[in-house]
Short mmCIF file of C-alpha atoms in Angstrom, two decimals:
data_model
loop_
_atom_site.label_atom_id
_atom_site.label_comp_id
_atom_site.label_asym_id
_atom_site.label_seq_id
_atom_site.Cartn_x
_atom_site.Cartn_y
_atom_site.Cartn_z
CA MET A 23 -0.02 -0.01 -0.01
CA GLU A 24 1.20 3.42 -0.81
CA PRO A 25 2.44 5.34 2.19
CA ALA A 26 0.19 8.28 3.47
CA ILE A 27 3.27 10.53 3.45
CA ALA A 28 6.36 9.90 1.32
CA VAL A 29 9.42 12.19 1.23
CA ASP A 30 12.10 11.15 -1.28
CA GLY A 31 15.47 12.74 -1.54
CA LEU A 32 14.20 16.20 -0.18
CA VAL A 33 16.67 19.06 -0.36
CA LYS A 34 15.84 22.51 0.93
CA ARG A 35 18.28 25.46 0.96
CA TYR A 36 17.86 28.87 2.52
CA ARG A 37 20.22 31.47 0.91
CA GLY A 38 22.69 28.75 -0.15
CA ARG A 39 22.55 27.09 3.34
CA THR A 40 21.36 23.48 3.05
CA VAL A 41 18.78 22.85 5.84
CA VAL A 42 17.42 19.54 4.49
CA ASP A 43 19.92 17.48 2.62
CA GLY A 44 18.55 14.57 0.73
CA LEU A 45 16.07 13.39 3.39
CA SER A 46 13.86 10.37 2.71
CA LEU A 47 11.13 8.97 5.03
CA THR A 48 7.76 7.47 4.66
CA VAL A 49 4.83 7.28 7.07
CA ALA A 50 2.54 4.25 6.47
CA ALA A 51 -1.21 4.97 6.59
CA GLY A 52 -2.67 4.76 9.99
CA THR A 53 0.67 5.15 11.78
CA VAL A 54 2.32 7.80 13.82
CA LEU A 55 5.91 8.94 13.01
CA ALA A 56 7.82 11.13 15.37
CA LEU A 57 10.53 13.27 13.78
CA VAL A 58 13.12 14.06 16.32
CA GLY A 59 16.43 15.90 16.10
CA PRO A 60 18.43 18.87 17.56
CA ASN A 61 17.24 22.46 17.00
CA GLY A 62 18.16 23.42 13.55
CA ALA A 63 18.19 19.88 12.30
CA GLY A 64 15.58 20.60 9.65
CA LYS A 65 12.45 19.18 11.25
CA THR A 66 10.22 22.19 10.75
CA THR A 67 11.55 22.78 7.19
CA THR A 68 10.77 19.21 6.44
CA VAL A 69 7.17 19.32 7.69
CA GLU A 70 6.59 22.65 5.97
CA CYS A 71 7.56 21.03 2.73
CA VAL A 72 5.18 18.24 3.45
CA GLU A 73 2.50 20.85 4.22
CA GLY A 74 3.07 22.51 1.00
CA PHE A 75 4.32 25.87 2.63
CA ARG A 76 7.86 25.39 1.19
CA VAL A 77 8.92 24.46 -2.37
CA PRO A 78 11.62 21.77 -2.26
CA ASP A 79 14.90 22.62 -4.07
CA ALA A 80 15.01 18.95 -5.04
CA GLY A 81 13.29 15.65 -4.16
CA ARG A 82 9.62 14.76 -4.03
CA VAL A 83 6.98 14.98 -1.48
CA ARG A 84 3.63 13.15 -1.61
CA VAL A 85 0.77 13.35 0.73
CA LEU A 86 -1.95 10.76 0.16
CA GLY A 87 -0.37 10.24 -3.34
CA CYS A 88 -0.57 13.98 -4.11
CA ASP A 89 1.86 16.80 -4.52
CA PRO A 90 1.08 19.12 -1.63
CA ARG A 91 1.59 22.16 -3.81
CA ARG A 92 0.35 21.17 -7.29
CA ASP A 93 -2.61 19.23 -5.91
CA ARG A 94 -3.22 21.62 -3.14
CA ASP A 95 -6.96 21.51 -3.03
CA ALA A 96 -6.96 17.75 -2.84
CA VAL A 97 -4.41 17.65 -0.06
CA VAL A 98 -5.68 20.44 2.28
CA ALA A 99 -9.20 19.00 2.49
CA ARG A 100 -7.67 15.74 3.91
CA MET A 101 -4.79 17.16 6.01
CA GLY A 102 -4.69 18.92 9.33
CA VAL A 103 -1.82 21.21 10.17
CA MET A 104 -0.45 22.57 13.48
CA LEU A 105 2.20 25.25 13.05
CA GLN A 106 4.78 25.53 15.81
CA GLU A 107 3.34 28.90 16.74
CA GLY A 108 0.72 31.51 15.76
CA GLY A 109 -1.91 31.10 13.17
CA ALA A 110 -5.05 32.42 14.94
CA TYR A 111 -6.70 35.93 14.91
CA GLN A 112 -5.62 37.71 18.05
CA ALA A 113 -9.10 39.12 18.77
CA ALA A 114 -11.06 36.00 17.72
CA SER A 115 -12.33 33.49 20.24
CA PRO A 116 -11.52 29.75 20.22
CA ARG A 117 -15.09 29.02 19.23
CA GLU A 118 -15.00 31.50 16.34
CA MET A 119 -11.77 30.09 15.10
CA VAL A 120 -12.73 26.45 15.32
CA ARG A 121 -16.18 27.21 13.73
CA LEU A 122 -14.46 29.12 10.93
CA TYR A 123 -12.15 26.13 10.30
CA ALA A 124 -15.04 23.75 10.59
CA SER A 125 -16.96 25.62 7.89
CA PHE A 126 -14.13 24.85 5.46
CA HIS A 127 -14.58 21.05 5.69
CA ILE A 128 -17.36 18.90 4.51
CA ALA A 129 -17.77 16.64 7.63
CA PRO A 130 -16.05 18.47 10.43
CA ALA A 131 -16.00 17.48 14.06
CA ASP A 132 -18.41 19.36 16.32
CA PRO A 133 -16.59 22.54 17.28
CA ASP A 134 -17.93 22.78 20.92
CA ASP A 135 -17.33 19.07 21.38
CA LEU A 136 -13.74 19.37 20.28
CA LEU A 137 -13.07 22.54 22.56
CA GLU A 138 -14.59 20.45 25.46
CA ARG A 139 -12.30 17.48 24.75
CA LEU A 140 -9.34 19.87 24.57
CA GLY A 141 -10.21 21.58 27.86
CA LEU A 142 -10.99 24.90 26.18
CA ALA A 143 -14.69 25.03 26.93
CA ALA A 144 -14.24 27.48 29.71
CA VAL A 145 -12.36 29.92 27.45
CA ALA A 146 -14.44 29.27 24.36
CA THR A 147 -15.48 32.86 24.03
CA ALA A 148 -12.39 34.47 25.39
CA ARG A 149 -10.12 36.38 23.03
CA TYR A 150 -7.11 34.37 21.70
CA ARG A 151 -4.56 36.88 22.92
CA THR A 152 -5.73 36.42 26.46
CA LEU A 153 -5.12 32.65 26.48
CA SER A 154 -2.33 30.97 28.12
CA GLY A 155 0.51 29.42 26.10
CA GLY A 156 -0.82 25.99 26.62
CA GLN A 157 -4.35 26.98 25.66
CA LYS A 158 -3.20 28.69 22.51
CA GLN A 159 -1.27 25.42 21.68
CA ARG A 160 -4.50 23.37 22.28
CA LEU A 161 -6.53 25.70 20.10
CA ASN A 162 -3.98 25.23 17.28
CA LEU A 163 -4.39 21.58 17.73
CA ALA A 164 -8.12 21.91 17.58
CA LEU A 165 -7.71 23.82 14.20
CA ALA A 166 -5.66 20.99 12.95
CA LEU A 167 -8.18 18.33 13.92
CA VAL A 168 -11.54 19.93 13.33
CA GLY A 169 -11.68 18.83 9.69
CA ARG A 170 -11.27 15.20 10.69
CA PRO A 171 -8.03 14.93 8.74
CA GLU A 172 -6.75 11.64 7.36
CA VAL A 173 -3.27 13.13 7.81
CA ALA A 174 -2.32 15.28 10.68
CA ILE A 175 1.10 17.12 10.63
CA LEU A 176 1.89 18.56 14.04
CA ASP A 177 5.04 20.66 14.75
CA GLU A 178 5.79 20.34 18.48
CA PRO A 179 2.21 19.74 19.46
CA THR A 180 2.76 19.73 23.16
CA ALA A 181 5.44 22.32 23.53
CA GLY A 182 4.58 24.67 26.46
CA MET A 183 1.87 22.37 27.93
CA ASP A 184 1.89 21.44 31.59
CA PRO A 185 2.32 17.69 32.37
CA GLN A 186 -1.33 17.03 32.94
CA VAL A 187 -2.61 18.80 29.79
CA ARG A 188 0.20 17.12 27.92
CA ARG A 189 -1.19 13.68 29.04
CA ASP A 190 -4.66 14.64 28.01
CA THR A 191 -3.32 15.70 24.62
CA TRP A 192 -1.61 12.41 24.24
CA ARG A 193 -4.84 10.69 24.85
CA LEU A 194 -6.41 12.79 22.14
CA LEU A 195 -3.63 11.92 19.66
CA ASP A 196 -3.98 8.27 20.61
CA GLY A 197 -7.70 8.49 19.80
CA LEU A 198 -6.75 10.10 16.40
CA ARG A 199 -4.56 7.12 15.51
CA ASP A 200 -7.27 4.70 16.74
CA ASP A 201 -9.64 6.45 14.25
CA GLY A 202 -7.07 5.45 11.50
CA ALA A 203 -5.41 8.84 10.93
CA THR A 204 -1.81 9.12 9.97
CA VAL A 205 0.21 11.46 12.09
CA LEU A 206 3.68 13.07 11.46
CA LEU A 207 4.74 15.07 14.54
CA THR A 208 7.96 16.73 15.62
CA THR A 209 9.06 16.74 19.18
CA HIS A 210 11.93 17.25 21.57
CA ALA A 211 10.45 15.09 24.23
CA MET A 212 11.56 11.53 23.90
CA ASP A 213 8.89 10.28 26.28
CA GLU A 214 6.47 11.78 23.89
CA ALA A 215 7.90 10.06 20.89
CA GLU A 216 8.07 6.76 22.85
CA HIS A 217 4.46 7.04 23.96
CA LEU A 218 2.85 8.33 20.71
CA ALA A 219 4.93 7.03 17.82
CA ASP A 220 4.98 3.74 16.05
CA ARG A 221 8.21 4.77 14.45
CA VAL A 222 10.83 7.43 15.18
CA ALA A 223 12.96 9.11 12.64
CA VAL A 224 16.13 10.85 13.96
CA ILE A 225 17.47 13.64 11.78
CA ASP A 226 20.57 15.84 12.23
CA ALA A 227 21.81 18.52 9.89
CA GLY A 228 19.10 17.87 7.44
CA ARG A 229 19.85 14.13 7.05
CA LEU A 230 18.31 10.93 8.31
CA VAL A 231 20.35 9.44 11.10
CA ALA A 232 18.17 6.46 11.89
CA ALA A 233 14.59 5.38 11.74
CA GLY A 234 12.66 2.61 13.32
CA THR A 235 10.50 1.75 16.28
CA PRO A 236 11.89 2.87 19.64
CA ALA A 237 13.20 -0.65 20.31
CA GLU A 238 14.81 -0.87 17.03
CA LEU A 239 16.53 2.51 17.59
CA ALA A 240 17.65 1.38 21.07
CA ALA A 241 19.21 -1.86 19.47
CA ALA A 242 20.80 0.22 16.66
CA ALA A 243 22.28 2.45 19.20
CA GLY A 244 24.05 -0.21 21.18
CA GLY A 245 21.72 -2.91 22.45
CA ALA A 246 22.24 -4.05 25.97
CA VAL A 247 23.21 -1.57 28.69
CA VAL A 248 23.78 -1.32 32.40
CA VAL A 249 22.38 1.90 33.83
CA VAL A 250 24.11 2.99 37.08
CA THR A 251 22.64 5.70 39.27
CA THR A 252 24.84 7.26 41.87
CA PRO A 253 25.08 10.51 43.77
CA ALA A 254 28.94 10.36 43.65
CA ARG A 255 31.19 11.93 41.08
CA VAL A 256 32.59 8.82 39.19
CA ASP A 257 35.59 8.71 36.95
CA ALA A 258 33.98 7.18 33.93
CA ALA A 259 37.28 6.12 32.43
CA ALA A 260 38.16 4.27 35.57
CA LEU A 261 34.85 2.47 35.69
CA ALA A 262 35.23 1.51 31.99
CA ALA A 263 38.57 0.03 32.58
CA ALA A 264 37.28 -1.99 35.56
CA VAL A 265 34.20 -3.17 33.82
CA GLY A 266 35.80 -3.64 30.42
CA ALA A 267 33.11 -1.74 28.46
CA PRO A 268 32.46 1.80 27.31
CA VAL A 269 30.87 4.19 29.88
CA GLU A 270 29.02 7.32 29.12
CA GLN A 271 27.89 9.99 31.58
CA ALA A 272 24.06 10.31 30.87
CA GLY A 273 23.05 13.23 32.89
CA THR A 274 23.69 14.06 36.47
CA GLY A 275 24.17 10.97 38.58
CA ARG A 276 23.58 8.56 35.83
CA LEU A 277 26.06 6.42 33.93
CA VAL A 278 25.36 4.08 31.02
CA VAL A 279 27.71 1.10 30.63
CA ARG A 280 27.42 -0.44 27.25
CA THR A 281 27.42 -4.11 28.22
CA GLY A 282 25.09 -6.91 29.32
CA ALA A 283 23.68 -7.85 32.64
CA ALA A 284 26.63 -10.16 33.28
CA ALA A 285 28.81 -7.29 34.02
CA ILE A 286 26.70 -6.08 37.01
CA PRO A 287 28.98 -7.68 39.65
CA ARG A 288 32.03 -6.00 38.17
CA VAL A 289 30.10 -2.55 38.37
CA THR A 290 29.12 -3.11 41.97
CA ALA A 291 32.62 -4.32 42.86
CA PHE A 292 34.15 -1.11 41.42
CA PHE A 293 31.76 0.99 43.63
CA ALA A 294 32.55 -1.13 46.72
CA ASP A 295 36.27 -0.95 46.13
CA HIS A 296 36.34 2.80 45.76
CA GLY A 297 33.88 3.38 48.65
CA LEU A 298 31.41 5.10 46.39
CA PRO A 299 27.58 5.21 47.09
CA LEU A 300 25.45 3.40 44.67
CA HIS A 301 21.75 3.96 44.22
CA GLY A 302 20.82 1.61 41.54
CA VAL A 303 22.17 -0.76 38.89
CA SER A 304 19.80 -2.08 36.24
CA ALA A 305 20.28 -3.99 33.01
CA GLY A 306 18.12 -3.35 29.99
CA ALA A 307 17.85 -1.75 26.64
CA LEU A 308 18.77 1.97 26.12
CA SER A 309 16.06 4.40 26.75
CA LEU A 310 14.93 6.21 23.62
CA GLU A 311 16.55 9.33 24.93
CA ASP A 312 19.88 7.60 25.48
CA ALA A 313 19.60 5.94 22.19
CA TYR A 314 18.91 9.24 20.47
CA LEU A 315 21.83 10.94 22.11
CA ARG A 316 24.02 8.04 21.12
CA LEU A 317 22.82 7.96 17.54
CA LEU A 318 23.50 11.66 17.32
CA ASP A 319 27.04 11.39 18.72
CA ARG A 320 27.92 8.50 16.55
CA ASN A 321 26.58 10.37 13.51
CA ARG A 322 28.67 13.41 14.26
CA GLY A 323 31.75 11.27 14.69
CA PRO A 324 34.60 11.61 17.28
CA ALA A 325 34.85 15.24 18.42
CA MET B 269 -12.03 16.78 -5.85
CA THR B 270 -15.58 15.70 -5.04
CA GLY B 271 -17.88 16.80 -2.35
CA GLY B 272 -16.04 19.81 -0.99
CA VAL B 273 -17.60 22.76 0.68
CA PRO B 274 -18.74 25.19 -2.07
CA ALA B 275 -16.31 28.15 -2.39
CA ARG B 276 -18.94 30.68 -1.68
CA ARG B 277 -19.71 29.10 1.66
CA ARG B 278 -15.94 29.18 2.56
CA VAL B 279 -15.78 32.87 1.48
CA ALA B 280 -18.95 33.71 3.43
CA ALA B 281 -17.66 32.17 6.66
CA GLN B 282 -14.23 33.85 6.26
CA ALA B 283 -15.82 37.33 5.36
CA GLY B 284 -18.20 36.91 8.39
CA LEU B 285 -15.32 36.55 10.79
CA GLU B 286 -13.28 39.35 9.12
CA LEU B 287 -16.34 41.63 9.50
CA ARG B 288 -16.92 40.72 13.15
CA LEU B 289 -13.25 41.36 13.98
CA LEU B 290 -13.37 44.73 12.16
CA VAL B 291 -16.45 45.91 14.14
CA ARG B 292 -14.97 44.51 17.48
CA ASN B 293 -11.82 46.59 17.01
CA GLY B 294 -12.11 49.96 18.84
CA GLU B 295 -9.12 51.64 16.97
CA ASN B 296 -10.59 50.53 13.72
CA LEU B 297 -14.00 52.04 14.52
CA LEU B 298 -12.29 55.31 15.55
CA VAL B 299 -10.60 55.62 12.11
CA THR B 300 -13.42 54.28 9.95
CA VAL B 301 -16.35 55.94 11.72
CA GLY B 302 -15.25 58.35 14.48
CA ILE B 303 -12.94 60.57 12.42
CA PRO B 304 -14.97 60.89 9.20
CA VAL B 305 -18.26 61.58 11.03
CA GLY B 306 -16.46 63.68 13.64
CA LEU B 307 -14.90 65.88 10.98
CA LEU B 308 -18.16 66.13 9.03
CA VAL B 309 -20.07 67.30 12.14
CA PHE B 310 -17.44 69.51 13.62
CA PHE B 311 -16.53 71.49 10.52
CA SER B 312 -20.27 71.73 9.42
CA LEU B 313 -21.26 73.32 12.75
CA VAL B 314 -18.13 75.29 13.54
CA PRO B 315 -17.26 77.64 10.68
CA VAL B 316 -13.46 77.72 11.06
CA LEU B 317 -12.56 76.79 7.51
CA PRO B 318 -12.56 79.15 4.52
CA LEU B 319 -15.06 77.03 2.59
CA PRO B 320 -17.04 78.04 -0.50
CA GLY B 321 -20.71 77.96 0.03
CA ARG B 322 -22.28 75.96 2.98
CA PRO B 323 -19.76 73.91 4.78
CA VAL B 324 -21.74 70.65 4.73
CA ASP B 325 -22.10 70.79 0.88
CA PHE B 326 -18.30 71.03 0.64
CA LEU B 327 -17.49 68.42 3.29
CA VAL B 328 -19.74 65.49 2.41
CA PRO B 329 -17.88 64.36 -0.70
CA GLY B 330 -14.45 64.60 0.87
CA VAL B 331 -15.61 62.86 4.03
CA LEU B 332 -16.96 60.06 1.83
CA ALA B 333 -13.58 59.82 0.19
CA LEU B 334 -11.93 59.82 3.52
CA ALA B 335 -14.19 57.03 4.79
CA VAL B 336 -13.33 54.83 1.91
CA MET B 337 -9.69 55.59 2.50
CA SER B 338 -9.92 54.69 6.12
CA SER B 339 -11.42 51.35 5.65
CA GLY B 340 -9.82 50.51 2.31
CA MET B 341 -6.30 51.52 3.15
CA VAL B 342 -5.79 52.08 6.88
CA SER B 343 -7.89 49.41 8.51
CA LEU B 344 -7.32 46.84 5.90
CA ALA B 345 -3.66 47.34 5.81
CA ILE B 346 -3.34 47.20 9.64
CA ALA B 347 -5.42 44.22 10.16
CA THR B 348 -3.79 42.32 7.31
CA ALA B 349 -0.28 43.30 8.41
CA PHE B 350 -0.90 41.87 11.86
CA GLU B 351 -2.62 38.78 10.48
CA ARG B 352 0.59 38.22 8.36
CA SER B 353 2.92 38.74 11.36
CA TYR B 354 0.81 36.34 13.60
CA LEU B 355 0.95 33.81 10.75
CA VAL B 356 -2.87 33.80 10.41
CA LEU B 357 -2.46 34.06 6.53
CA LYS B 358 0.06 31.33 6.46
CA ARG B 359 -2.13 29.05 8.54
CA LEU B 360 -5.14 29.65 6.32
CA GLY B 361 -2.83 28.55 3.43
CA ALA B 362 -3.12 24.93 4.68
CA THR B 363 -6.94 25.02 4.72
CA PRO B 364 -9.40 24.50 1.87
CA LEU B 365 -9.74 28.32 1.73
CA ARG B 366 -7.90 29.33 -1.42
CA ARG B 367 -5.76 32.55 -1.46
CA ARG B 368 -8.08 34.14 -3.94
CA GLU B 369 -11.01 33.27 -1.72
CA LEU B 370 -9.32 34.88 1.22
CA VAL B 371 -8.87 38.01 -0.82
CA ALA B 372 -12.49 37.86 -1.88
CA ALA B 373 -13.54 37.51 1.79
CA LYS B 374 -11.46 40.60 2.75
CA ILE B 375 -12.95 42.63 -0.18
CA ALA B 376 -16.48 41.59 0.95
CA ALA B 377 -15.79 42.64 4.50
CA VAL B 378 -14.35 45.99 3.41
CA LEU B 379 -17.24 46.70 1.14
CA ALA B 380 -19.73 45.93 3.82
CA VAL B 381 -17.92 48.38 6.14
CA GLN B 382 -17.89 50.96 3.41
CA LEU B 383 -21.55 50.61 2.68
CA ALA B 384 -22.28 51.12 6.34
CA GLN B 385 -19.91 54.14 6.42
CA THR B 386 -21.53 55.69 3.34
CA GLY B 387 -25.05 55.20 4.69
CA LEU B 388 -24.14 56.69 8.10
CA ILE B 389 -22.27 59.73 6.51
CA VAL B 390 -25.22 60.41 4.15
CA ALA B 391 -27.66 60.13 7.09
CA VAL B 392 -25.59 62.38 9.27
CA ALA B 393 -25.18 64.76 6.32
CA PHE B 394 -29.04 64.99 5.87
CA ALA B 395 -29.42 65.70 9.59
CA LEU B 396 -26.97 68.57 9.03
CA GLY B 397 -29.04 69.98 6.21
CA TRP B 398 -27.38 68.39 3.15
CA ARG B 399 -29.76 68.23 0.24
CA PRO B 400 -27.86 67.12 -2.99
CA GLN B 401 -29.49 66.78 -6.33
CA PRO B 402 -27.05 64.71 -8.27
CA GLY B 403 -29.67 62.95 -10.52
CA VAL B 404 -29.14 59.37 -11.93
CA VAL B 405 -25.84 60.11 -13.58
CA GLY B 406 -24.35 62.03 -10.61
CA THR B 407 -25.33 59.21 -8.21
CA ALA B 408 -23.98 56.49 -10.63
CA VAL B 409 -20.75 58.30 -10.98
CA ALA B 410 -20.47 58.83 -7.28
CA ALA B 411 -21.11 55.10 -6.59
CA GLY B 412 -18.71 54.14 -9.28
CA GLY B 413 -16.09 56.61 -7.96
CA LEU B 414 -16.38 55.11 -4.51
CA LEU B 415 -15.87 51.64 -5.81
CA LEU B 416 -12.82 52.65 -7.89
CA GLY B 417 -11.41 54.45 -4.89
CA SER B 418 -12.02 51.45 -2.75
CA ALA B 419 -10.14 49.28 -5.12
CA GLY B 420 -7.11 51.77 -5.26
CA PHE B 421 -7.04 52.25 -1.51
CA CYS B 422 -7.36 48.43 -0.83
CA GLY B 423 -4.55 47.88 -3.25
CA VAL B 424 -2.36 50.41 -1.50
CA GLY B 425 -3.25 48.97 1.88
CA LEU B 426 -2.53 45.46 0.87
CA ALA B 427 0.75 46.36 -0.80
CA LEU B 428 1.88 47.92 2.44
CA ALA B 429 0.69 45.02 4.57
CA GLY B 430 1.97 42.37 2.36
CA ARG B 431 5.57 43.60 2.30
CA LEU B 432 6.27 45.73 5.43
CA ARG B 433 6.56 44.68 9.08
CA ALA B 434 3.22 45.09 11.05
CA LEU B 435 4.35 48.11 12.97
CA ALA B 436 5.82 49.82 9.89
CA THR B 437 2.58 49.31 8.17
CA LEU B 438 0.57 50.58 11.12
CA ALA B 439 2.71 53.86 11.07
CA LEU B 440 2.84 54.37 7.36
CA ALA B 441 -0.90 53.73 6.88
CA ASN B 442 -1.92 56.15 9.65
CA GLY B 443 0.75 58.68 8.35
CA LEU B 444 -0.64 58.45 4.87
CA PHE B 445 -4.16 58.80 6.12
CA VAL B 446 -3.38 62.06 7.99
CA ALA B 447 -1.32 63.48 5.08
CA LEU B 448 -3.96 62.69 2.46
CA LEU B 449 -6.64 63.99 4.75
CA LEU B 450 -4.90 67.32 4.84
CA VAL B 451 -3.81 67.70 1.15
CA SER B 452 -6.65 66.18 -0.78
CA GLY B 453 -9.46 68.73 -0.63
CA ILE B 454 -11.23 66.87 2.06
CA VAL B 455 -11.48 69.48 4.77
CA VAL B 456 -9.09 72.06 3.24
CA PRO B 457 -10.00 73.13 -0.35
CA LEU B 458 -7.31 72.25 -2.88
CA ASP B 459 -7.06 75.86 -4.07
CA ALA B 460 -6.14 76.82 -0.53
CA LEU B 461 -2.93 74.87 -0.86
CA PRO B 462 0.35 75.88 -2.48
CA GLY B 463 0.22 75.08 -6.21
CA TRP B 464 2.89 72.33 -6.06
CA LEU B 465 1.23 70.55 -3.21
CA ALA B 466 -2.19 70.57 -4.79
CA ALA B 467 -0.52 69.23 -7.97
CA VAL B 468 1.16 66.30 -6.08
CA ALA B 469 -2.06 65.63 -4.24
CA GLY B 470 -3.90 65.63 -7.52
CA VAL B 471 -2.21 62.43 -8.75
CA LEU B 472 -2.58 60.62 -5.36
CA PRO B 473 -5.81 58.65 -5.03
CA ALA B 474 -7.69 60.75 -2.44
CA ALA B 475 -7.99 64.13 -4.08
CA PRO B 476 -9.26 62.74 -7.43
CA LEU B 477 -11.96 60.81 -5.52
CA ALA B 478 -13.02 63.80 -3.52
CA THR B 479 -13.02 65.94 -6.60
CA LEU B 480 -14.99 63.35 -8.64
CA LEU B 481 -17.59 63.09 -5.83
CA ARG B 482 -17.93 66.78 -5.38
CA ALA B 483 -18.66 67.30 -9.08
CA ALA B 484 -21.00 64.26 -9.18
CA LEU B 485 -22.94 65.10 -6.04
CA GLY B 486 -22.90 68.86 -6.72
CA ALA B 487 -23.60 69.51 -10.35
CA GLY B 488 -24.22 65.89 -11.28
CA VAL B 489 -21.32 65.91 -13.80
CA VAL B 490 -18.39 63.63 -14.49
CA ALA B 491 -14.85 65.03 -13.67
CA ALA B 492 -13.03 63.22 -16.40
CA GLY B 493 -9.46 63.91 -15.34
CA PRO B 494 -9.92 62.83 -11.67
CA LEU B 495 -11.85 59.83 -12.99
CA ALA B 496 -8.95 58.68 -15.19
CA ILE B 497 -6.46 59.06 -12.35
CA LEU B 498 -8.72 57.12 -10.00
CA ALA B 499 -9.17 54.34 -12.47
CA GLY B 500 -5.46 54.15 -12.94
CA TRP B 501 -4.97 53.66 -9.20
CA ALA B 502 -7.89 51.09 -9.15
CA VAL B 503 -5.99 48.98 -11.63
CA ALA B 504 -2.36 49.66 -10.70
CA ALA B 505 -2.51 49.38 -6.93
CA PRO B 506 -4.08 45.88 -6.67
CA LEU B 507 -1.62 44.65 -9.36
CA VAL B 508 1.36 46.03 -7.30
CA ALA B 509 -0.12 44.58 -4.14
CA ALA B 510 -0.50 41.18 -5.86
CA ALA B 511 3.17 41.36 -7.05
CA VAL B 512 4.73 42.33 -3.72
CA PHE B 513 2.55 40.47 -1.28
CA ARG B 514 4.18 37.89 0.90
CA TRP B 515 1.95 35.57 2.80
CA GLU B 516 4.17 35.14 5.68
#
């Protein structure tokens, strides 16, 4: 079956600077792809090419089999878009905005019901400019979803939301997938990618670094690991020498040893020998966040 | 594509919201209603200007021109410029509303405002004792002139809004409004101005519109020169706007 979104050899330059550099990715119908990567990796430019806002300098973009610029009318009727910011009239109310966007579509969701589900019922008649950042974000999501899109393209859909609203929004997006929609989203939050996405594509400097399920990415990034948590400052090189495997500092108080569970006794022995406190040792796969950071490091090569 | 929402329904929904937002905006009402009606009433009742004949007879055509300028140029430019900077226009680009439908909706909203402005100004003028007898030709020429002026001013407004930053558009549109108000024979007769200034004003869109309306509503005649200049603006300004406009 043809993928709902297909990007093939996409190149986009701004004033001679190459922002997207031969990127290819596909999103199968009814699945969720999370596009992750550092700031400036080309995520927004990529989704804006898919949305038809940008003209690719090379390569091909297809949404539901159509060119998003040449076949604009066919695509926009079936696609919901959430920009990273902005997009609403400052003096309009959420209800006015959602009703306006609903009127553009043949079988829209019920505006008031959608506002309710997004927790915006209480501010349905307030002016957009008086909304909080999270409320504005949710309204923009409502505008993306009110046309019951087959394809939703969401640029950082939960940025600026508090944890509870973020969970509610995840539930809404889960529901979207359950209804059979295809979703392409960007995010910096790996827990979000892990929760929402069937597949994750890591991009850096406009190129694809890796793509796959979160488990596949963890495997690609180095398979088995032993994660050590400790309040002490540990000499990673000394630990690596004692264990016989590479060690990375992964945030404060957290070390990742790239080895299997069999090495756990050597890890605990190291801490005992040096009189260092040890809060936890666990074997398992890399978290998506660790896998992501490793994949980026490896892609950029030795510093 | 089959089974989409008809274009006219999209345009109607968009125009409806645009119109509500215009009416809701206090600064906009000040410029489009407060200033034209205020000038008409003040200078009709307080004889401070060296006007020929009865003040209200001189003022009404100019104030009608001013009203068209206020909604077509100032209010449209400022609203559109801020919509552009807040990415409203960009976002609408990813909906079934086409660009030309968005422009049509804006034109419809502005025309609705101008119809209301014209009705209000004529009503106030009647209350002030204005009794024009333009005849059919004069009325038709006046209506046509207002439409041509609207097209020209909308073009200027959209050219500003489509290319400049929002605050620059705000400043420039208001500045142009005041400058054209003073030099276009709206409250100050053109022959009271220095010759060179009257000549410059004569090729800008406001003075020809005021002159055309004054001739049409006064003697019921067509002022051919001003009509030609006005028609030129009505064609050229929208073309320039279309050429320079950036949606984001």
